Amino acid sequence: MTRLRILLIAALAVACLAAGMPATTPADAAKRPAAVTDYCQGQCGDVLPPGENGNATLLDILGNRTIGTRPPHTDDQLGPYAKLASQYTGLTTAQLNTFFNDASFGVPADQVASTVSPRPDVTIVRDKATGVPHITGTTRSGTEFGAGYAGAADRLWTMDLLRHVGRATLTTFAGGAPANRSFEQSLWAGAPYTEADLQSQIDRLASGSARGQQALQDVKDYVAGINAYISQSVANRNFPGEYVLTGHMDAITNAGTIEPFKPTDMIAIAAVIGALFGTGGGNEIASAQVRQAARARYGVAEGDRIWRSLRMENDPSAVLTVHNGQQFPYGAAPANPVGAAMPDSGSLTAQPIVENPQGSATTAKTLAVRPKTTQPKSGKKPDPRDLSPARGIFNDGVFGPGFVASTKHSMSNALVVSGAYTDSGHPIAVYGPQTGYFAPQLLMLQELQGPGISARGISFAGISMYVLIGRGQDYSWSATSAGQDVTDTFAVELCEPDGKPATKDSLSYLYNGQCTPMERLAVHNAWSPTTADSTPAGSYDLVRYRTKYGLVTYRGLSGGKPVAFTSLRSSYRHEADSILGFMQFNDPSAITSPQAFQQAAGDINFTFNWFYVDAKHTAYFNSGHNPVRPSNVDGNLPVWGQPAYQWRGWDPDTNTAQYTPAAQHPQAIDQDYFVSWNNKQAAGFTVADYGQGSVHRVALLDSRVKAMVASGQKVTRVSLTKAMQDAAQTDLRGEDVLPVLLRVLDSAPITDPDVSAAVATLRAWQQAGAKRVETSYGSHKYVNAEAIRILDAWWPLLVKAEFAPGMGDGLYDALARTLQINESPSGQQNGDAGGGGSLNEAQPHKGSSFQYGWWSYVNADLHQVLGQPLPSRLGATYCGNGELSACRQALTASLKQAAAQPANEVYAADADCSAGDQWCADSIIQRPLGGITDGKISWQNRPTYQQVVQFPTGRS
């Protein structure tokens, strides 16, 4: 792109902006229906960084890249969100709206920034403070049309990215950068669909209940609104500039195409969201390898006992969301399981999903490094190459490295207190989803008002026909990812149609005694060459093989027989079904009580924990289609794909089965308080993840809220917000594991001066609250920085010193691949897992931390060494082979090594930070999905979107 062309584009873009939407007339304003009653009375707040506006013209992008300007409302929620981290301790009621938006319904007349009516039956008002669209329709059709129109105005480019991701055509659409390829491959692996698959979900809505038919009509009206905005933005030449930068539109001639949306695009996007946030389980192969390694180390009987203890399936020390004594048994392993199909040692190979690679598709082996997100100095001339289709903005891939890990492993927390313990007698909630940080956000804020719809909150870009999480007239709701096991691994015996002996590579399998061909799902991706860029032309086919028992993920031998291991998810091919639950959340006539809310949540087949408050009540319900397994089948292990071991009532043609009834899902109403941070839901209810034991990040919330409730002092919106933020600044290891580490070290005098100094530093930090917080806002330096450096360096060393000698390399490595040993804020202290560990372990700048790690193993093991065992025990005592003096020696040696490790080794350099910059290593970056970038903010372990709500009154 030449300099002259850039100047011509900029001049044309200015003219296009001047020819934008017409000003509001008095007649337009008169069309607005009267506002509905808002029962929150100013006591509802929310925040969604960086800002509501996610669309940028080419002129906007050029200005951002050259002189640091940005469109209005692209980052105006980022500062308030960031500042709470260092200013929460002195928070007052008057200051809440400093850090949270006023989430009241409607817009006061003096706060109206703009009003448009894209068609006569809908009006879209945007407020001055945040630019959030407040959409009011005189008809339901108009309301949904307005939702699509406003959604496209705020997130059109992001919507387009997501629909291509859902079809695994991101590289064809946005370029073949390695990160783009990695992302579309990851999503394709778990949610591959043909167009017929997508259409079948639409058809099922059309032929279903009256509610389903209404939902489909809502989708059609919503899509019509998106397409109306596309047509207008192309005509006015104010469409997102990324379309020019990726070669889809020409800014000079206006030639090109932005493809209209269609209902199946909504299904494709829903499939992405469901695969990232609404599922659980599927780790049976990894679990089987841990079991095999334990047996190899200890023998069959003892190995199985050790394996069960490491699984921590129903650890009595775990913090529970439902803690009122109720039991909700699900997923527990039977005493004598049958049907397990264990892979023969050394036989497993992952099923490749890339075929026929050409060009650069054959050479990309690692993810590229994301470009720096700092703004250029004023007056800096742009390098034209940095604005070419696959350079600068997109040479790292629009989703950047680690997108799947940083979203899938980062979902949400909730603090809810019953009115019996609050200042006014009305429940309080501080909660929200933790979906990662992006610019623009995957989420968008909106208010929807129309017949049968009355809500404000967030939706994912491209499926914003309803508010997914937010508030209604006199109630509010939110969710956290639940992760219960709804995905199983089956072993199907391979065969050849001609009767010849099968091999691991055979493409047919035995189903009900018949040799049946696998279905080949394939997408071809090709991208064009660009100048001065490291991503030349390339192409490949993405391929997934599908059987009646699900998608082929591995091949191997079991009992000497060639088999394919498949993954079957209960919500696969049923992502659209959940629309019925979300539809009800938005309908005030449907949500009239906590019981009605629980019933609506039961119509959602994704695995979420749902929380609810109104003026009188609180409620909780765990959603998801939990398949009913035979009582003698262990869901922790792969099983044979045979009728005796499959889900009860399973129909492979529709992927439907018998699911546990609503009464068996964890739930409660008006419990004293609820907390959730992706933890175990209730006694007897088995989650899919290893390590759900005595130390989990939810304890950071539980300990604070429990103390508040027990203190006798009434909880307020301010005090609950402070409890949330205090937990968000705390290092889980420092608060809940460091005390027992220090007890082991204190069991004898410390004679080494280096170790003594390190212990004193760690002890002072732990006694001060184990916070990772700046000395002052914007200082970019931590209080207790030295203690934080020592623990960051020590954790991977102490874990290996404690467990590797006793477990042996085989079991240690297998367990580390199943459950990563660490998830620090900087994402760099990974240890030596001897084979990998989780990708999520190494993701920097993502905020969410301490969800996965060996915290419970360390805590339980050291308590056993001290002779103070917890209610549940590990099957063996590992540190020092159970001898306190030997354990202390191992910990002391590893601490001495950690204390000597310089900061530039603990915090390695990356594209955004210099080596040794502790604050920067932890910092959160809004990963750019388009042309506008944002600065770093200080680390905090907090929801991306968050509500603070208390309803003083209601409809009854």
mmCIF file of C-alpha atoms in Angstrom, residues 315-317 694 868-873:
data_model
loop_
_atom_site.group_PDB
_atom_site.id
_atom_site.type_symbol
_atom_site.label_atom_id
_atom_site.label_comp_id
_atom_site.label_asym_id
_atom_site.label_seq_id
_atom_site.Cartn_x
_atom_site.Cartn_y
_atom_site.Cartn_z
ATOM 1 C CA ASP A 315 -12.592 -34.882 48.078
ATOM 2 C CA PRO A 316 -14.350 -34.000 51.370
ATOM 3 C CA SER A 317 -12.004 -31.016 51.799
ATOM 4 C CA SER A 694 -8.461 -28.846 49.666
ATOM 5 C CA GLN A 868 -1.785 -33.549 60.305
ATOM 6 C CA PRO A 869 -3.679 -35.299 57.515
ATOM 7 C CA LEU A 870 -6.694 -33.645 55.938
ATOM 8 C CA PRO A 871 -10.087 -35.411 55.749
ATOM 9 C CA SER A 872 -8.938 -36.953 52.496
ATOM 10 C CA ARG A 873 -5.493 -38.415 51.943
#
